């Protein structure tokens, strides 16, 4: 039974973080809702310690706010915060696109095409979560190929703030951005046209800044 080992504290913390973050982004825990470590620890089947560590990280990332000895609650949706996050994330995506396009091979292009097909299918059926997962997968190809860990960390930190608003807008009947923009990006990448790929990337993320308005 050598393969059965205790789960590390780090993995428990990451598990708690991912579960709570996803619940906030999905709107299962709504803006303004008070969160309690004991309650969430019980729901997640964890001790309170990794949940507290997850709370600390989520406060740092802007999804939770805390007043010592008083409350920890989900932050409200603030348009200015989303615009700022979209501007930063967009800049990072432009950076990684510029670096990644010359390095992309056929497998990377095919991975992007497959993600865009899933994106289009999800949009057509109103599957918001599926559309956002596919969108993440498409852009993640460029982030990964660029090899820029600082950009990857920045994208991972601020994207949930944007996704929370996107999900709410789409759930209210708002329009999801077009698979056609993704297709333009993929074609530019396939042609090795760095300048065009960066232009389309900027257009995609500029649209998210406008979504906050």
mmCIF file of C-alpha atoms in Angstrom:
data_model
loop_
_atom_site.group_PDB
_atom_site.id
_atom_site.type_symbol
_atom_site.label_atom_id
_atom_site.label_comp_id
_atom_site.label_asym_id
_atom_site.label_seq_id
_atom_site.Cartn_x
_atom_site.Cartn_y
_atom_site.Cartn_z
ATOM 1 C CA UNK A 1 0.000 0.000 0.000
ATOM 2 C CA UNK A 2 2.923 2.337 -0.633
ATOM 3 C CA UNK A 3 0.854 4.410 -3.056
ATOM 4 C CA UNK A 4 -1.641 5.312 -0.307
ATOM 5 C CA UNK A 5 -0.126 8.247 1.530
ATOM 6 C CA UNK A 6 -1.584 11.083 3.604
ATOM 7 C CA UNK A 7 -2.781 14.037 1.561
ATOM 8 C CA UNK A 8 -0.474 16.990 2.183
ATOM 9 C CA UNK A 9 -1.643 20.138 3.936
ATOM 10 C CA UNK A 10 -0.811 22.101 0.768
ATOM 11 C CA UNK A 11 -3.152 19.953 -1.320
ATOM 12 C CA UNK A 12 -5.963 20.370 1.213
ATOM 13 C CA UNK A 13 -5.498 24.137 1.156
ATOM 14 C CA UNK A 14 -5.549 24.162 -2.639
ATOM 15 C CA UNK A 15 -8.633 21.963 -2.698
ATOM 16 C CA UNK A 16 -10.457 24.311 -0.333
ATOM 17 C CA UNK A 17 -9.333 27.357 -2.314
ATOM 18 C CA UNK A 18 -10.477 25.966 -5.667
ATOM 19 C CA UNK A 19 -13.864 24.836 -4.339
ATOM 20 C CA UNK A 20 -14.677 28.133 -2.627
ATOM 21 C CA UNK A 21 -13.376 30.238 -5.527
ATOM 22 C CA UNK A 22 -15.466 28.273 -8.024
ATOM 23 C CA UNK A 23 -18.579 28.608 -5.861
ATOM 24 C CA UNK A 24 -18.088 32.384 -5.681
ATOM 25 C CA UNK A 25 -17.483 32.708 -9.421
ATOM 26 C CA UNK A 26 -20.531 30.556 -10.190
ATOM 27 C CA UNK A 27 -22.692 32.696 -7.933
ATOM 28 C CA UNK A 28 -23.467 29.801 -5.583
ATOM 29 C CA UNK A 29 -22.086 32.020 -2.830
ATOM 30 C CA UNK A 30 -23.473 35.435 -3.725
ATOM 31 C CA UNK A 31 -21.869 38.883 -3.362
ATOM 32 C CA UNK A 32 -22.253 40.103 0.198
ATOM 33 C CA UNK A 33 -22.774 36.617 1.632
ATOM 34 C CA UNK A 34 -20.977 35.943 4.905
ATOM 35 C CA UNK A 35 -18.792 32.816 4.805
ATOM 36 C CA UNK A 36 -17.804 30.818 7.890
ATOM 37 C CA UNK A 37 -14.819 28.532 8.043
ATOM 38 C CA UNK A 38 -16.543 25.929 10.233
ATOM 39 C CA UNK A 39 -19.545 25.652 7.909
ATOM 40 C CA UNK A 40 -17.503 25.400 4.710
ATOM 41 C CA UNK A 41 -15.038 22.991 6.307
ATOM 42 C CA UNK A 42 -17.918 20.666 7.138
ATOM 43 C CA UNK A 43 -19.356 20.915 3.624
ATOM 44 C CA UNK A 44 -15.940 20.215 2.084
ATOM 45 C CA UNK A 45 -15.070 17.420 4.500
ATOM 46 C CA UNK A 46 -11.960 19.258 5.670
ATOM 47 C CA UNK A 47 -10.638 20.736 8.883
ATOM 48 C CA UNK A 48 -10.964 24.473 9.446
ATOM 49 C CA UNK A 49 -7.226 25.162 8.951
ATOM 50 C CA UNK A 50 -7.060 24.722 5.136
ATOM 51 C CA UNK A 51 -10.333 26.653 4.767
ATOM 52 C CA UNK A 52 -8.869 29.566 6.737
ATOM 53 C CA UNK A 53 -5.794 29.501 4.497
ATOM 54 C CA UNK A 54 -8.057 29.518 1.436
ATOM 55 C CA UNK A 55 -9.938 32.503 2.890
ATOM 56 C CA UNK A 56 -6.666 34.401 3.257
ATOM 57 C CA UNK A 57 -5.764 33.778 -0.375
ATOM 58 C CA UNK A 58 -9.224 34.752 -1.604
ATOM 59 C CA UNK A 59 -9.074 37.996 0.389
ATOM 60 C CA UNK A 60 -5.745 38.756 -1.263
ATOM 61 C CA UNK A 61 -7.274 38.095 -4.685
ATOM 62 C CA UNK A 62 -10.300 40.315 -4.104
ATOM 63 C CA UNK A 63 -13.066 37.704 -3.963
ATOM 64 C CA UNK A 64 -13.475 37.920 -0.186
ATOM 65 C CA UNK A 65 -13.184 40.780 2.273
ATOM 66 C CA UNK A 66 -12.571 40.366 5.971
ATOM 67 C CA UNK A 67 -12.901 42.427 9.126
ATOM 68 C CA UNK A 68 -10.964 40.798 12.006
ATOM 69 C CA UNK A 69 -13.175 39.420 14.775
ATOM 70 C CA UNK A 70 -16.256 40.440 12.795
ATOM 71 C CA UNK A 71 -16.904 38.825 9.402
ATOM 72 C CA UNK A 72 -15.553 37.379 6.183
ATOM 73 C CA UNK A 73 -17.819 37.905 3.206
ATOM 74 C CA UNK A 74 -17.912 37.787 -0.575
ATOM 75 C CA UNK A 75 -16.988 41.093 -2.152
ATOM 76 C CA UNK A 76 -19.599 42.961 -4.190
ATOM 77 C CA UNK A 77 -19.339 43.116 -7.969
ATOM 78 C CA UNK A 78 -17.633 46.449 -8.601
ATOM 79 C CA UNK A 79 -17.334 47.527 -12.236
ATOM 80 C CA UNK A 80 -14.095 49.454 -11.686
ATOM 81 C CA UNK A 81 -12.452 46.389 -10.133
ATOM 82 C CA UNK A 82 -13.490 44.223 -13.068
ATOM 83 C CA UNK A 83 -12.228 46.782 -15.596
ATOM 84 C CA UNK A 84 -8.893 46.962 -13.802
ATOM 85 C CA UNK A 85 -8.615 43.180 -13.696
ATOM 86 C CA UNK A 86 -9.541 42.862 -17.380
ATOM 87 C CA UNK A 87 -6.922 45.458 -18.347
ATOM 88 C CA UNK A 88 -4.209 43.604 -16.424
ATOM 89 C CA UNK A 89 -5.231 40.157 -17.661
ATOM 90 C CA UNK A 90 -5.537 41.462 -21.212
ATOM 91 C CA UNK A 91 -2.020 42.909 -21.072
ATOM 92 C CA UNK A 92 -0.689 39.560 -19.873
ATOM 93 C CA UNK A 93 -2.466 37.727 -22.689
ATOM 94 C CA UNK A 94 -1.023 40.117 -25.253
ATOM 95 C CA UNK A 95 2.428 39.485 -23.796
ATOM 96 C CA UNK A 96 2.154 35.694 -23.887
ATOM 97 C CA UNK A 97 0.610 35.761 -27.370
ATOM 98 C CA UNK A 98 3.559 37.742 -28.690
ATOM 99 C CA UNK A 99 5.966 35.154 -27.282
ATOM 100 C CA UNK A 100 3.922 32.016 -27.942
ATOM 101 C CA UNK A 101 2.907 32.433 -31.587
ATOM 102 C CA UNK A 102 6.385 31.750 -33.028
ATOM 103 C CA UNK A 103 6.638 28.668 -30.793
ATOM 104 C CA UNK A 104 3.228 27.169 -31.543
ATOM 105 C CA UNK A 105 3.257 23.920 -33.434
ATOM 106 C CA UNK A 106 0.432 21.995 -35.083
ATOM 107 C CA UNK A 107 -0.616 20.281 -31.818
ATOM 108 C CA UNK A 108 -1.082 23.640 -30.099
ATOM 109 C CA UNK A 109 -3.160 25.006 -32.976
ATOM 110 C CA UNK A 110 -5.308 21.880 -32.976
ATOM 111 C CA UNK A 111 -5.797 22.180 -29.218
ATOM 112 C CA UNK A 112 -7.014 25.750 -29.690
ATOM 113 C CA UNK A 113 -9.386 24.716 -32.500
ATOM 114 C CA UNK A 114 -10.833 21.950 -30.350
ATOM 115 C CA UNK A 115 -11.370 24.355 -27.453
ATOM 116 C CA UNK A 116 -13.126 26.824 -29.757
ATOM 117 C CA UNK A 117 -15.427 24.097 -31.065
ATOM 118 C CA UNK A 118 -16.385 23.291 -27.470
ATOM 119 C CA UNK A 119 -16.839 27.008 -26.811
ATOM 120 C CA UNK A 120 -19.170 27.476 -29.768
ATOM 121 C CA UNK A 121 -21.197 24.388 -28.869
ATOM 122 C CA UNK A 122 -21.553 25.529 -25.263
ATOM 123 C CA UNK A 123 -22.665 29.021 -26.305
ATOM 124 C CA UNK A 124 -25.224 27.535 -28.686
ATOM 125 C CA UNK A 125 -26.781 25.467 -25.912
ATOM 126 C CA UNK A 126 -26.580 28.152 -23.233
ATOM 127 C CA UNK A 127 -23.980 26.228 -21.241
ATOM 128 C CA UNK A 128 -22.280 29.159 -19.500
ATOM 129 C CA UNK A 129 -19.875 27.089 -17.424
ATOM 130 C CA UNK A 130 -18.866 24.996 -20.425
ATOM 131 C CA UNK A 131 -18.256 28.127 -22.506
ATOM 132 C CA UNK A 132 -16.037 29.677 -19.850
ATOM 133 C CA UNK A 133 -14.081 26.432 -19.359
ATOM 134 C CA UNK A 134 -13.490 26.161 -23.097
ATOM 135 C CA UNK A 135 -12.470 29.815 -23.289
ATOM 136 C CA UNK A 136 -9.955 29.272 -20.498
ATOM 137 C CA UNK A 137 -8.612 26.182 -22.252
ATOM 138 C CA UNK A 138 -8.119 28.042 -25.535
ATOM 139 C CA UNK A 139 -6.171 30.929 -24.035
ATOM 140 C CA UNK A 140 -4.274 28.617 -21.689
ATOM 141 C CA UNK A 141 -2.522 27.092 -24.721
ATOM 142 C CA UNK A 142 -0.791 30.414 -25.415
ATOM 143 C CA UNK A 143 -0.024 31.013 -21.750
ATOM 144 C CA UNK A 144 1.540 27.564 -21.434
ATOM 145 C CA UNK A 145 3.554 27.749 -24.652
ATOM 146 C CA UNK A 146 4.949 31.169 -23.712
ATOM 147 C CA UNK A 147 6.536 29.677 -20.619
ATOM 148 C CA UNK A 148 6.057 32.958 -18.734
ATOM 149 C CA UNK A 149 5.246 31.870 -15.192
ATOM 150 C CA UNK A 150 4.795 35.433 -13.911
ATOM 151 C CA UNK A 151 2.170 36.117 -16.589
ATOM 152 C CA UNK A 152 0.490 32.773 -15.862
ATOM 153 C CA UNK A 153 0.285 33.585 -12.143
ATOM 154 C CA UNK A 154 -1.161 37.037 -12.852
ATOM 155 C CA UNK A 155 -3.786 35.602 -15.204
ATOM 156 C CA UNK A 156 -4.743 32.929 -12.667
ATOM 157 C CA UNK A 157 -5.041 35.510 -9.902
ATOM 158 C CA UNK A 158 -7.262 38.048 -11.643
ATOM 159 C CA UNK A 159 -9.328 36.010 -14.112
ATOM 160 C CA UNK A 160 -11.856 34.839 -11.463
ATOM 161 C CA UNK A 161 -12.875 38.469 -10.833
ATOM 162 C CA UNK A 162 -13.730 38.783 -14.523
ATOM 163 C CA UNK A 163 -15.407 35.376 -14.803
ATOM 164 C CA UNK A 164 -17.753 36.212 -11.939
ATOM 165 C CA UNK A 165 -19.166 39.179 -13.860
ATOM 166 C CA UNK A 166 -19.175 37.331 -17.187
ATOM 167 C CA UNK A 167 -21.161 34.486 -15.711
ATOM 168 C CA UNK A 168 -23.725 36.831 -14.208
ATOM 169 C CA UNK A 169 -24.100 38.843 -17.440
ATOM 170 C CA UNK A 170 -24.590 35.702 -19.523
ATOM 171 C CA UNK A 171 -27.006 34.308 -16.965
ATOM 172 C CA UNK A 172 -29.053 37.489 -17.275
ATOM 173 C CA UNK A 173 -29.314 36.973 -21.017
ATOM 174 C CA UNK A 174 -26.297 38.999 -22.085
ATOM 175 C CA UNK A 175 -24.358 38.069 -25.176
ATOM 176 C CA UNK A 176 -21.325 35.782 -25.002
ATOM 177 C CA UNK A 177 -18.365 36.869 -27.031
ATOM 178 C CA UNK A 178 -18.185 35.338 -30.465
ATOM 179 C CA UNK A 179 -16.360 32.181 -31.405
ATOM 180 C CA UNK A 180 -15.499 34.171 -34.536
ATOM 181 C CA UNK A 181 -12.970 36.248 -32.603
ATOM 182 C CA UNK A 182 -11.350 33.065 -31.384
ATOM 183 C CA UNK A 183 -11.277 31.786 -34.956
ATOM 184 C CA UNK A 184 -9.481 34.943 -36.094
ATOM 185 C CA UNK A 185 -6.961 34.466 -33.309
ATOM 186 C CA UNK A 186 -6.385 30.831 -34.251
ATOM 187 C CA UNK A 187 -5.914 31.658 -37.923
ATOM 188 C CA UNK A 188 -3.393 34.370 -37.072
ATOM 189 C CA UNK A 189 -1.522 31.918 -34.852
ATOM 190 C CA UNK A 190 -1.563 29.253 -37.556
ATOM 191 C CA UNK A 191 -0.151 31.765 -40.053
ATOM 192 C CA UNK A 192 2.533 32.860 -37.616
ATOM 193 C CA UNK A 193 1.195 36.421 -37.789
ATOM 194 C CA UNK A 194 2.244 37.762 -34.402
ATOM 195 C CA UNK A 195 0.960 41.298 -34.953
ATOM 196 C CA UNK A 196 -2.525 40.138 -35.967
ATOM 197 C CA UNK A 197 -2.704 37.623 -33.120
ATOM 198 C CA UNK A 198 -1.858 40.366 -30.634
ATOM 199 C CA UNK A 199 -4.434 42.714 -32.215
ATOM 200 C CA UNK A 200 -7.195 40.110 -31.920
ATOM 201 C CA UNK A 201 -6.166 39.287 -28.356
ATOM 202 C CA UNK A 202 -6.407 42.983 -27.466
ATOM 203 C CA UNK A 203 -9.872 43.132 -29.058
ATOM 204 C CA UNK A 204 -11.068 40.121 -27.048
ATOM 205 C CA UNK A 205 -9.975 41.546 -23.720
ATOM 206 C CA UNK A 206 -11.076 45.080 -24.547
ATOM 207 C CA UNK A 207 -14.544 43.610 -24.928
ATOM 208 C CA UNK A 208 -14.331 42.289 -21.390
ATOM 209 C CA UNK A 209 -13.384 45.707 -20.073
ATOM 210 C CA UNK A 210 -16.485 47.070 -21.832
ATOM 211 C CA UNK A 211 -18.597 44.311 -20.287
ATOM 212 C CA UNK A 212 -17.992 45.904 -16.893
ATOM 213 C CA UNK A 213 -19.705 49.074 -18.120
#
